[in-house]
């Protein structure tokens, strides 16, 4: 091991866990202490304003601007008492992170001093100088105005000395430039459509919430080792590195004891998360070495999503206090599992109904089947689009590898639910006929066993699995903003429920009894959306063939997958539900293609540099010592004996020569491919060129580097190896 590398590794392995001071109080006491939640609203606002604000939050009704001043003043009073000096509008532009620009509360007081001020105007709307955020051409720099606008449904919170106000980010002309604005529209659309359908069963339902429970996977690496890997530092993943002799074969990491240094980090993270009102609940080791998972109790989708964005930045910050770097890239290491972010999704009502849970009587079971089957229809119709919603340059490494769902969206239902649907499909239409009055009970809907809820019938290979009381969308990437998937899923569901209602209403208008009409339509749907239902092994090659026959989207090229956003069905869906316009979709796709290109471009540059200035020189140096050895052996031994004794070294010399020559050649080819691609001005075409002609060189070059890693003297190899990066002591 090179001296430098040895020092880094030694330091990493001898680090002691930092001491995490537990708060004196119990979690229930410090939970949400940094959040302007209802308790604080009640304390810092007048009764009248409190009532108005709660009404906006609970019903989604329009905000009465006249309350903004008092809300701002109340927030400021609370924040200043908490030692806060600054405020920021906190939003999620199309970069996959969050953005903030801090301003302090101070204003001139007219007497030569300053006072702390925060007006309703500043709370409600701001115009960040944000012309450099991606916008896909919606805002050209001449009218680079973008507005951030307050989202009252997600409470303000304090990070360090700053009051953060969750906001949407939109263009001067009204188009969304972020994830939150379309997410809120999608949630409103599904609310409205689902309430209408609920009224067939429960007329008192006023609001339907989408719930999201995310499970965040991540890797930790020692900070010192991370810093010595320029590829990790610049691209978030290792662009080279031979498999460690031991990685995850023994599966001894999964659910294993958590290393003490990591446990200290987790404890710290959880305390801070709880103070921010993020109800974190579950932590465990994941499958790959150094891989972990964190999950909260599910929450309303918009809030849950803000909490996920917040926890990702919290993780990054707290990891550094413990001498770690957190890797959220979907595939930081080749040959071991990547990281995803399961999105557990369900719908629930203001009256306390869980719409994805079976019930005890006929009505609730029919309602359950209605929502499940409509979900399947939505996923079936828009399976390509759903895939597009979770696709990125980084998540493409994870999907389709032998660990995560394939790049084909299908749904796992399990034995029991499959049996229920089959029963409904096969029952005779006659048995649906109402026999009058409450005899709707005679409608043939099977008993749904309650064990469905503690369903252990799991299939980890399915990208969209029913798990008892929710669907689990598992294809989302660890680094992604869940909103991307949630926008598509909730919009597709909204469109589907609307269509369902209109078909059922037609049948009712034609004289059919309500439940019979519902069951009739459901029965038809079960048949139509059958191709999306797949309970088998999603990793298998047979499935890829089968999925193609079923007409599911099997495209694997990321830039082409993005085309799904602009298909006629997608544009119609987004426009009909009022979630996004064609113009917005087009602009966002420009951003997606451009981001894809840039990511591959950066990886290609980093790998090219490292190959030529780290790998080839070291390999050549080692090769020279071998050559030297061969010459000297010939000096001290008779030729015949020396020939025999140096056979192996000659082989190595040749192998090194071959690999280094190919590396240089491939790097040249990659640079040439980049030059050609860079001349293309159309973003889509450029991304396709990067995918087809630049990206393949990355693996090609890497394979030679990884071979060299096995040959070259370990003392000379400067980059930390997988066995060091992946095993925290
Ligand atoms: P598993 O690893 O078995 O999938 P976890 O307990 O790690 O389960 O995570 C499950 C996630 O699903 C949690 O965030 C949990 O709160 C969430 N969840 C549970 N029930 C629902 C539901 N009805 N709707 C949405 N999310 C749910
Ligand atoms: Mg899960």
XYZ file of C-alpha atoms and ligand atoms in Angstrom:
757
model
C 0.000 0.000 0.000
C 1.428 3.424 -0.827
C 2.532 5.315 2.256
C 0.010 8.033 1.662
C -2.815 5.587 1.164
C -1.669 3.597 4.164
C -1.848 6.700 6.325
C -5.343 7.543 5.117
C -6.608 4.040 5.688
C -4.982 3.781 9.079
C -6.530 7.050 10.107
C -9.947 6.049 8.820
C -9.889 2.731 10.610
C -8.679 4.104 13.906
C -11.313 6.833 14.185
C -13.388 6.638 17.342
C -17.096 7.314 17.271
C -17.840 10.882 18.255
C -19.743 11.395 21.409
C -23.377 12.250 20.743
C -24.996 14.034 23.600
C -28.511 12.830 24.088
C -30.981 15.594 24.865
C -32.220 15.430 28.433
C -35.790 15.307 27.201
C -37.583 12.454 25.548
C -38.163 12.580 21.770
C -41.827 13.408 22.342
C -40.675 16.529 24.171
C -38.205 17.916 21.647
C -40.066 16.684 18.574
C -40.689 19.595 16.165
C -39.062 22.147 18.446
C -37.701 23.838 15.299
C -41.013 23.819 13.439
C -43.662 26.521 13.329
C -46.341 23.896 13.785
C -49.920 24.258 14.953
C -48.907 24.539 18.563
C -46.711 27.546 17.774
C -49.237 29.001 15.354
C -51.753 28.902 18.153
C -49.367 30.607 20.532
C -48.032 33.287 18.177
C -51.141 34.146 16.134
C -54.478 35.661 17.053
C -57.393 33.237 17.255
C -58.893 34.646 14.072
C -55.734 34.398 11.975
C -54.960 30.981 13.411
C -58.369 29.723 12.319
C -57.977 31.176 8.835
C -54.521 29.687 8.377
C -55.577 26.247 9.601
C -58.466 26.378 7.166
C -56.058 27.093 4.300
C -53.847 24.197 5.391
C -56.642 21.683 5.930
C -58.879 22.445 2.994
C -56.427 23.862 0.487
C -58.624 26.932 0.115
C -57.121 30.148 -1.220
C -54.988 32.211 1.087
C -56.436 35.467 2.353
C -53.549 37.868 1.791
C -54.667 40.026 4.675
C -53.467 37.439 7.196
C -49.941 37.330 5.775
C -48.623 40.256 7.810
C -49.702 38.767 11.075
C -48.433 35.296 10.185
C -45.067 36.800 9.214
C -44.900 38.778 12.449
C -45.777 35.683 14.509
C -43.178 33.600 12.739
C -40.559 36.259 13.225
C -41.344 36.630 16.925
C -40.986 32.890 17.458
C -37.832 32.706 15.329
C -36.127 35.630 17.055
C -36.893 34.044 20.418
C -35.146 30.945 19.103
C -32.040 32.985 18.298
C -32.719 33.196 14.567
C -31.362 36.149 12.587
C -32.119 35.267 8.969
C -34.936 33.945 6.822
C -35.046 32.250 3.454
C -37.520 31.011 0.921
C -36.669 27.343 0.622
C -37.466 25.683 -2.711
C -36.619 22.766 -4.953
C -35.515 23.897 -8.426
C -35.043 21.350 -11.186
C -31.532 20.512 -10.002
C -32.573 17.697 -7.607
C -31.466 19.668 -4.555
C -32.896 22.580 -2.612
C -32.104 26.246 -2.993
C -32.059 29.021 -0.474
C -30.915 32.616 -0.301
C -30.626 33.990 3.202
C -31.619 37.530 4.162
C -31.385 38.882 7.650
C -34.391 40.315 9.439
C -32.728 43.678 9.975
C -34.179 46.930 8.624
C -33.284 50.546 9.405
C -35.272 51.859 12.303
C -34.994 55.490 11.129
C -33.002 56.442 14.209
C -29.624 55.236 13.058
C -30.138 51.720 14.343
C -31.809 48.563 13.067
C -34.800 46.501 14.091
C -35.862 42.976 13.216
C -38.592 43.076 10.597
C -40.442 40.506 8.534
C -43.472 41.557 6.527
C -46.279 39.569 4.990
C -45.078 40.673 1.586
C -41.717 38.996 2.144
C -43.373 35.883 3.497
C -45.762 35.462 0.605
C -43.608 36.147 -2.406
C -40.037 36.849 -3.370
C -38.042 37.231 -6.491
C -34.760 35.462 -6.010
C -32.111 36.471 -8.498
C -32.342 33.016 -9.864
C -31.591 33.293 -13.526
C -29.086 30.458 -13.324
C -31.525 27.764 -12.261
C -32.432 25.330 -15.003
C -35.600 26.408 -16.759
C -35.481 24.767 -20.163
C -35.841 28.062 -21.963
C -38.968 29.277 -20.190
C -37.141 32.252 -18.762
C -34.602 33.714 -21.058
C -32.137 35.897 -19.218
C -33.746 39.112 -20.448
C -36.761 38.488 -18.315
C -35.076 36.274 -15.802
C -37.755 36.766 -13.241
C -38.781 33.771 -11.221
C -40.901 33.999 -8.121
C -40.867 31.935 -5.010
C -44.264 31.829 -3.331
C -45.201 30.597 0.124
C -46.653 27.114 0.547
C -48.711 27.385 3.766
C -49.329 23.623 3.776
C -45.714 22.909 4.707
C -44.670 24.539 7.974
C -41.679 26.858 8.320
C -38.688 25.468 10.200
C -35.387 26.614 11.610
C -31.975 25.431 10.446
C -29.080 26.986 12.372
C -29.758 30.726 12.436
C -32.259 30.725 9.574
C -36.020 30.526 9.335
C -36.818 28.432 6.253
C -40.119 28.967 4.482
C -41.106 26.234 2.032
C -42.077 27.818 -1.281
C -42.917 26.986 -4.843
C -40.779 28.457 -7.605
C -42.491 29.708 -10.743
C -41.695 31.837 -13.760
C -42.950 35.372 -14.222
C -45.397 33.949 -16.718
C -46.688 31.325 -14.290
C -44.940 28.163 -15.441
C -43.512 25.879 -12.777
C -39.742 25.911 -12.439
C -39.603 23.455 -9.570
C -41.004 20.191 -8.247
C -43.334 21.524 -5.608
C -45.690 23.558 -7.789
C -46.713 20.644 -10.042
C -46.761 18.313 -7.035
C -49.292 20.520 -5.261
C -51.387 20.613 -8.435
C -51.203 16.840 -8.793
C -52.227 16.377 -5.174
C -55.147 18.712 -5.654
C -56.202 16.832 -8.798
C -56.119 13.439 -7.110
C -57.904 14.868 -4.083
C -60.768 16.128 -6.196
C -61.059 13.010 -8.364
C -60.818 10.638 -5.405
C -63.377 12.551 -3.323
C -65.855 12.200 -6.184
C -65.292 8.458 -6.345
C -65.455 8.142 -2.546
C -68.931 9.635 -2.671
C -70.253 6.412 -4.209
C -69.412 4.803 -0.884
C -69.083 7.527 1.729
C -70.906 10.786 0.996
C -69.320 12.569 3.955
C -65.765 12.518 2.581
C -64.519 16.069 1.899
C -60.831 15.574 1.236
C -58.510 12.830 0.092
C -54.827 12.958 0.992
C -52.059 11.169 -0.788
C -49.671 9.662 1.748
C -46.002 9.097 1.184
C -43.632 7.064 3.320
C -40.151 7.091 1.833
C -37.352 4.727 2.740
C -34.007 6.395 2.144
C -31.012 4.194 1.372
C -27.484 5.574 1.481
C -23.812 4.692 1.793
C -21.307 6.117 4.216
C -17.604 6.382 3.467
C -14.830 7.717 5.578
C -14.194 11.354 4.765
C -10.416 10.926 4.399
C -10.775 8.099 1.907
C -13.505 9.940 0.046
C -11.253 12.943 -0.386
C -8.624 10.732 -2.000
C -11.070 9.553 -4.681
C -11.543 12.398 -7.155
C -14.220 10.366 -8.939
C -16.375 10.099 -5.799
C -15.779 13.724 -5.022
C -16.745 14.998 -8.455
C -19.332 12.526 -9.694
C -20.728 10.855 -6.578
C -19.679 7.406 -7.749
C -16.527 5.386 -8.247
C -15.679 5.330 -11.938
C -13.153 2.566 -11.339
C -12.326 0.008 -8.694
C -12.018 -3.736 -8.773
C -14.442 -5.823 -6.722
C -13.280 -6.404 -3.202
C -12.607 -10.120 -2.588
C -15.330 -9.910 -0.002
C -18.265 -7.663 -0.646
C -21.837 -8.694 -0.097
C -21.655 -12.422 -0.879
C -22.109 -13.461 2.727
C -25.022 -11.084 3.160
C -23.707 -10.510 6.633
C -24.285 -6.782 6.523
C -28.040 -6.819 5.976
C -29.793 -6.088 9.276
C -26.447 -6.763 11.014
C -25.149 -4.908 14.039
C -24.578 -1.262 13.188
C -20.888 -0.223 13.502
C -20.412 2.097 16.486
C -19.202 5.067 14.460
C -22.203 4.723 12.206
C -24.543 4.286 15.152
C -23.290 7.575 16.585
C -23.996 9.288 13.267
C -27.481 7.797 13.089
C -28.323 8.826 16.618
C -27.237 12.369 15.919
C -29.144 12.468 12.651
C -32.299 11.152 14.259
C -32.243 13.674 17.068
C -31.862 16.527 14.603
C -34.532 15.087 12.313
C -36.993 14.751 15.178
C -36.344 18.334 16.245
C -37.301 19.312 12.694
C -40.525 17.369 12.986
C -39.456 14.525 10.714
C -40.926 11.406 12.312
C -37.975 9.077 11.662
C -38.664 5.620 12.940
C -36.643 2.880 11.305
C -32.906 2.427 10.777
C -30.950 -0.594 9.694
C -28.016 -1.898 7.723
C -28.784 -2.567 4.093
C -27.566 -5.352 1.845
C -24.269 -3.874 0.672
C -21.394 -3.201 3.025
C -21.530 0.359 4.366
C -25.090 0.738 3.108
C -27.874 1.823 5.429
C -31.524 2.806 5.427
C -33.607 5.378 7.223
C -37.399 5.626 7.150
C -39.941 7.843 8.864
C -43.593 7.246 9.580
C -45.510 8.194 6.447
C -47.024 11.673 6.111
C -49.088 13.704 3.701
C -47.206 13.599 0.398
C -46.144 17.251 0.065
C -44.906 17.402 3.636
C -43.234 14.003 3.393
C -41.449 15.170 0.291
C -40.185 18.352 1.937
C -39.003 16.204 4.818
C -37.114 13.955 2.476
C -35.389 16.907 0.817
C -34.569 18.251 4.235
C -33.216 14.982 5.554
C -30.932 14.558 2.567
C -29.252 17.865 3.349
C -29.249 17.064 7.063
C -27.541 13.745 6.368
C -24.827 15.418 4.355
C -24.187 17.908 7.109
C -24.250 15.548 10.069
C -22.169 12.896 8.328
C -19.318 15.386 8.176
C -19.473 15.954 11.926
C -18.717 12.247 12.247
C -15.919 12.109 9.714
C -18.113 10.534 7.067
C -19.420 11.466 3.669
C -22.842 10.268 2.758
C -23.300 8.920 -0.757
C -26.788 9.280 -2.150
C -25.824 8.309 -5.692
C -27.885 5.355 -6.902
C -24.809 3.306 -7.711
C -21.622 4.473 -6.012
C -19.912 1.081 -6.329
C -19.955 -1.409 -9.145
C -20.717 -4.988 -8.198
C -22.590 -4.237 -4.984
C -26.170 -3.118 -4.576
C -27.127 0.440 -5.326
C -29.402 2.706 -3.309
C -33.041 3.388 -3.935
C -35.773 5.286 -2.225
C -38.939 3.250 -1.947
C -41.989 5.462 -2.154
C -44.807 3.933 -0.107
C -47.952 5.532 -1.432
C -51.597 5.369 -0.459
C -54.718 7.524 -0.319
C -56.634 8.383 2.822
C -59.649 10.562 3.622
C -60.368 13.358 6.074
C -62.843 10.969 7.671
C -60.089 8.509 8.498
C -60.585 5.947 5.748
C -57.523 4.210 4.319
C -58.531 3.744 0.692
C -55.883 1.116 -0.081
C -56.867 -1.048 2.867
C -59.492 -3.766 2.725
C -62.314 -3.447 5.191
C -64.709 -5.681 7.004
C -67.896 -5.213 5.012
C -69.024 -5.292 1.437
C -68.951 -1.535 0.865
C -65.464 -1.025 2.177
C -64.174 -3.995 0.242
C -65.706 -2.744 -2.970
C -64.170 0.664 -2.284
C -60.821 -0.993 -1.670
C -60.996 -2.949 -4.910
C -62.078 0.200 -6.747
C -59.023 2.140 -5.653
C -56.591 -0.712 -6.167
C -57.838 -1.516 -9.664
C -57.861 2.142 -10.684
C -54.281 2.395 -9.477
C -53.367 -0.566 -11.653
C -55.099 1.044 -14.623
C -53.224 4.314 -14.057
C -49.903 2.508 -13.781
C -50.699 0.395 -16.809
C -51.651 3.327 -19.033
C -48.655 5.386 -17.979
C -46.023 2.754 -17.249
C -43.529 4.383 -19.604
C -44.099 7.789 -18.066
C -43.725 6.429 -14.537
C -40.417 4.979 -15.573
C -39.412 8.337 -17.026
C -40.252 9.951 -13.693
C -37.558 8.001 -11.888
C -34.952 7.943 -14.637
C -31.676 9.804 -14.491
C -28.089 9.319 -15.542
C -27.367 7.909 -12.093
C -30.480 5.812 -11.458
C -29.993 4.078 -14.802
C -27.084 2.175 -13.236
C -29.294 0.705 -10.590
C -32.356 -0.307 -12.554
C -31.917 -3.475 -14.421
C -28.818 -4.430 -12.503
C -29.285 -7.672 -10.664
C -30.528 -6.090 -7.477
C -33.197 -3.598 -8.256
C -36.348 -3.572 -10.325
C -35.754 -3.845 -14.049
C -36.291 -0.878 -16.317
C -39.838 -2.115 -16.874
C -42.715 -1.044 -14.672
C -45.007 -3.844 -13.518
C -47.054 -4.452 -10.430
C -46.882 -7.241 -7.888
C -50.143 -8.040 -6.131
C -49.412 -11.201 -4.202
C -51.419 -14.396 -3.970
C -54.401 -13.137 -2.072
C -55.127 -9.953 -3.932
C -54.513 -11.714 -7.241
C -57.079 -14.318 -6.204
C -59.583 -11.621 -5.287
C -59.198 -9.910 -8.655
C -59.385 -13.198 -10.517
C -62.577 -14.043 -8.675
C -64.166 -10.740 -9.649
C -63.046 -11.087 -13.226
C -64.391 -14.607 -13.571
C -67.687 -14.135 -11.807
C -70.743 -13.918 -13.984
C -72.047 -10.443 -14.768
C -75.497 -11.723 -13.759
C -74.335 -12.128 -10.200
C -73.743 -8.382 -10.131
C -77.367 -7.634 -10.690
C -78.818 -5.935 -7.756
C -81.579 -7.841 -6.126
C -82.957 -4.624 -4.743
C -82.184 -2.407 -1.809
C -79.376 -3.414 0.493
C -79.057 -6.678 -1.348
C -76.061 -5.022 -2.916
C -74.479 -7.457 -0.472
C -75.375 -10.167 -2.902
C -73.072 -8.619 -5.427
C -70.375 -11.123 -5.739
C -67.368 -9.640 -4.091
C -65.225 -12.096 -2.260
C -64.288 -11.871 1.370
C -60.931 -10.197 1.618
C -58.859 -11.737 4.339
C -57.474 -9.346 6.896
C -54.053 -10.942 6.817
C -53.559 -8.896 3.660
C -52.373 -6.093 5.890
C -49.562 -8.002 7.550
C -48.787 -9.479 4.235
C -45.429 -11.172 4.276
C -45.970 -12.216 0.700
C -43.234 -9.925 -0.584
C -41.538 -9.717 -3.913
C -38.469 -7.546 -3.841
C -38.028 -7.673 -7.594
C -41.199 -5.736 -8.350
C -41.008 -2.020 -9.051
C -44.580 -1.343 -7.971
C -45.728 -3.764 -5.311
C -48.913 -3.921 -3.311
C -47.898 -4.374 0.324
C -51.098 -4.795 2.274
C -52.351 -1.232 2.733
C -50.323 0.698 0.159
C -48.360 0.450 -3.033
C -44.629 0.602 -2.832
C -42.999 2.309 -5.809
C -39.507 0.942 -5.505
C -37.882 2.169 -8.665
C -37.231 5.700 -7.371
C -33.572 6.542 -6.944
C -31.851 7.386 -3.669
C -30.775 10.797 -4.864
C -33.963 11.795 -6.612
C -36.622 14.199 -5.499
C -39.604 11.909 -4.727
C -41.850 14.622 -6.115
C -40.914 13.590 -9.630
C -42.482 10.151 -9.160
C -45.309 11.503 -7.007
C -46.330 14.090 -9.604
C -46.773 11.391 -12.232
C -48.391 8.790 -9.979
C -50.927 11.157 -8.446
C -51.745 12.810 -11.753
C -52.213 9.465 -13.462
C -54.460 8.375 -10.619
C -56.463 11.606 -10.838
C -57.021 11.159 -14.565
C -57.933 7.517 -14.102
C -60.431 8.145 -11.293
C -62.089 10.876 -13.323
C -62.495 8.548 -16.242
C -63.754 5.768 -14.006
C -66.386 8.054 -12.555
C -67.635 9.169 -15.938
C -67.997 5.580 -17.156
C -69.780 4.490 -13.990
C -72.043 7.536 -14.133
C -73.001 6.682 -17.683
C -74.051 3.208 -16.612
C -76.001 4.608 -13.675
C -77.704 7.088 -15.968
C -78.678 4.144 -18.172
C -80.508 2.648 -15.211
C -77.954 0.379 -13.605
C -77.663 0.183 -9.853
C -74.549 2.020 -8.506
C -72.570 -0.854 -7.010
C -73.408 -3.082 -9.908
C -72.155 -0.412 -12.310
C -68.963 -0.027 -10.300
C -68.337 -3.739 -10.224
C -69.048 -4.000 -13.923
C -66.467 -1.367 -14.778
C -63.934 -2.839 -12.352
C -64.378 -6.202 -13.955
C -63.595 -4.754 -17.343
C -60.594 -2.870 -15.988
C -59.124 -5.991 -14.415
C -59.082 -7.529 -17.862
C -57.663 -4.465 -19.599
C -54.787 -3.813 -17.218
C -53.730 -7.423 -16.884
C -50.421 -6.845 -18.677
C -49.176 -4.666 -15.803
C -49.750 -7.412 -13.247
C -46.680 -9.581 -12.769
C -45.907 -11.595 -9.653
C -42.884 -13.456 -11.024
C -39.182 -12.743 -10.874
C -38.585 -9.264 -12.281
C -34.840 -9.907 -12.530
C -35.189 -12.739 -15.006
C -34.471 -12.487 -18.711
C -37.721 -14.267 -19.502
C -39.589 -11.368 -17.958
C -37.936 -8.933 -20.331
C -39.190 -10.993 -23.252
C -42.611 -11.431 -21.737
C -42.939 -7.713 -20.927
C -42.186 -6.852 -24.546
C -44.948 -9.213 -25.677
C -47.315 -7.533 -23.235
C -46.576 -4.138 -24.751
C -44.973 -2.619 -21.669
C -42.313 0.031 -22.113
C -38.962 -1.761 -22.246
C -36.768 1.109 -23.418
C -33.497 1.369 -21.489
C -31.910 4.481 -22.977
C -32.498 7.342 -20.543
C -32.802 10.148 -23.132
C -35.371 8.115 -25.076
C -37.296 7.216 -21.926
C -37.795 10.943 -21.342
C -39.799 11.064 -24.589
C -42.628 9.558 -22.563
C -43.254 12.982 -21.036
C -44.161 14.346 -24.444
C -46.293 11.504 -25.751
C -49.844 12.476 -26.642
C -51.287 10.483 -23.720
C -48.962 12.169 -21.245
C -49.575 15.699 -22.469
C -53.318 15.052 -22.464
C -53.155 13.663 -18.943
C -51.170 16.592 -17.538
C -53.255 19.216 -19.319
C -56.633 17.679 -18.512
C -55.781 17.518 -14.834
C -54.317 21.032 -14.846
C -50.970 19.846 -13.529
C -48.693 20.950 -16.376
C -48.981 22.418 -19.830
C -47.265 21.171 -22.964
C -44.940 24.146 -22.781
C -43.891 23.262 -19.239
C -43.390 19.627 -20.164
C -41.249 20.576 -23.122
C -39.146 22.954 -21.060
C -38.652 20.397 -18.309
C -37.567 17.789 -20.794
C -34.950 20.188 -22.144
C -33.614 20.396 -18.603
C -33.647 16.606 -18.222
C -31.744 16.017 -21.436
C -29.264 18.753 -20.651
C -28.661 17.416 -17.147
C -28.147 13.929 -18.519
C -25.556 15.175 -20.974
C -23.699 17.179 -18.360
C -23.536 14.277 -15.945
C -22.029 11.936 -18.513
C -19.740 14.682 -19.735
C -18.351 15.240 -16.247
C -17.876 11.512 -15.668
C -16.083 11.169 -18.983
C -13.741 14.028 -18.193
C -12.964 12.782 -14.704
C -12.296 9.258 -15.884
C -10.165 10.448 -18.792
C -8.041 12.574 -16.459
C -7.651 9.896 -13.822
C -6.808 7.259 -16.391
C -4.068 9.341 -17.944
C -2.572 11.005 -14.899
C -3.149 8.509 -12.096
C -3.451 5.051 -13.549
C -1.213 4.908 -16.604
C 1.809 6.555 -14.893
C 1.598 4.229 -11.876
C 1.189 1.160 -14.052
C 4.095 2.223 -16.239
C 6.290 2.769 -13.222
C 5.541 -0.686 -11.935
C 6.114 -2.080 -15.383
C 9.582 -0.479 -15.410
C 10.530 -2.211 -12.175
C 9.473 -5.495 -13.738
C 11.542 -4.801 -16.837
C 14.457 -3.920 -14.632
C 13.999 -7.181 -12.799
C 14.011 -9.178 -16.032
C 17.278 -7.573 -17.160
C 18.929 -8.136 -13.818
C 17.796 -11.725 -13.591
C 19.573 -12.266 -16.891
C 22.703 -10.760 -15.455
C 22.874 -13.083 -12.486
C 21.517 -16.297 -14.010
C 22.454 -18.216 -17.129
C 20.159 -17.305 -20.011
C 18.106 -20.477 -20.030
C 17.415 -20.331 -16.313
C 16.748 -16.599 -16.383
C 14.282 -17.069 -19.243
C 12.397 -19.615 -17.211
C 12.364 -17.534 -14.050
C 11.154 -14.374 -15.736
C 8.298 -15.881 -17.764
C 5.690 -14.593 -15.365
C 7.146 -11.102 -15.220
C 7.281 -10.923 -18.987
C 3.602 -11.812 -19.074
C 2.840 -9.040 -16.624
C 4.918 -6.564 -18.596
C 2.964 -7.436 -21.683
C -0.377 -7.277 -19.892
C 0.420 -3.840 -18.526
C 1.521 -2.680 -21.966
C -1.693 -3.938 -23.506
C -3.959 -2.403 -20.890
C -2.238 0.967 -20.854
C -2.205 1.151 -24.641
C -5.915 0.357 -24.762
C -6.682 2.843 -22.039
C -4.966 5.596 -23.993
C -6.677 4.580 -27.195
C -10.113 4.441 -25.570
C -9.652 7.769 -23.843
C -8.829 9.297 -27.231
C -11.933 7.712 -28.690
C -14.048 8.986 -25.832
C -12.736 12.510 -26.253
C -13.450 12.358 -29.963
C -16.991 11.115 -29.313
C -17.518 13.994 -26.914
C -16.323 16.505 -29.452
C -18.780 15.199 -32.008
C -21.620 15.174 -29.490
C -20.827 18.669 -28.253
C -21.394 20.055 -31.727
C -25.040 18.958 -31.626
C -27.267 21.828 -30.541
C -30.541 19.975 -30.029
C -30.583 18.875 -26.374
C -32.389 15.623 -27.029
C -30.076 14.618 -29.860
C -27.051 15.582 -27.821
C -28.185 13.479 -24.848
C -28.778 10.543 -27.186
C -25.280 10.966 -28.602
C -23.817 11.027 -25.113
C -25.749 7.908 -24.219
C -24.912 5.991 -27.376
C -21.402 7.114 -28.181
C -19.721 8.552 -25.066
C -21.113 6.532 -22.193
C -20.029 3.079 -23.453
C -16.363 4.157 -23.246
C -16.645 4.631 -19.508
C -17.103 0.920 -18.902
C -14.614 -0.004 -21.552
C -11.865 2.121 -20.002
C -12.766 1.044 -16.520
C -12.422 -2.633 -17.307
C -8.727 -2.139 -18.157
C -8.097 0.012 -15.106
C -9.695 -2.590 -12.874
C -7.456 -5.263 -14.376
C -4.412 -3.109 -13.720
C -5.486 -2.635 -10.116
C -5.041 -6.377 -9.634
C -1.614 -6.419 -11.281
C 0.118 -3.270 -10.059
C 2.070 -3.292 -6.801
C -0.309 -2.307 -4.019
C 2.372 0.001 -2.585
C 2.220 2.144 -5.675
C -1.566 2.313 -6.051
C -2.630 5.691 -4.728
C -6.418 5.488 -4.936
C -8.247 3.855 -2.000
C -9.602 0.490 -3.087
C -13.092 -0.937 -2.673
C -12.026 -3.090 0.267
C -11.028 0.074 2.107
C -13.908 2.283 1.025
C -16.534 -0.312 1.792
C -15.665 -1.525 5.237
C -16.020 0.935 8.067
C -14.433 -0.238 11.292
P -40.461 -2.216 4.584
O -38.958 -2.081 4.639
O -40.972 -3.484 5.115
O -41.043 -1.849 3.291
P -40.515 0.037 6.396
O -41.138 -0.030 7.730
O -39.052 0.152 6.270
O -41.088 -1.207 5.610
O -41.097 1.254 5.607
C -42.362 1.291 5.244
C -42.747 2.730 4.972
O -44.068 2.711 4.504
C -42.748 3.621 6.219
O -42.383 4.921 5.871
C -44.202 3.564 6.605
O -44.617 4.656 7.406
C -44.841 3.605 5.253
N -46.248 3.211 5.241
C -46.880 2.314 6.016
N -48.188 2.295 5.745
C -48.407 3.209 4.763
C -49.539 3.678 4.057
N -50.756 3.194 4.281
N -49.360 4.628 3.137
C -48.149 5.140 2.887
N -47.058 4.745 3.516
C -47.162 3.794 4.447
Mg -39.988 -1.148 1.637
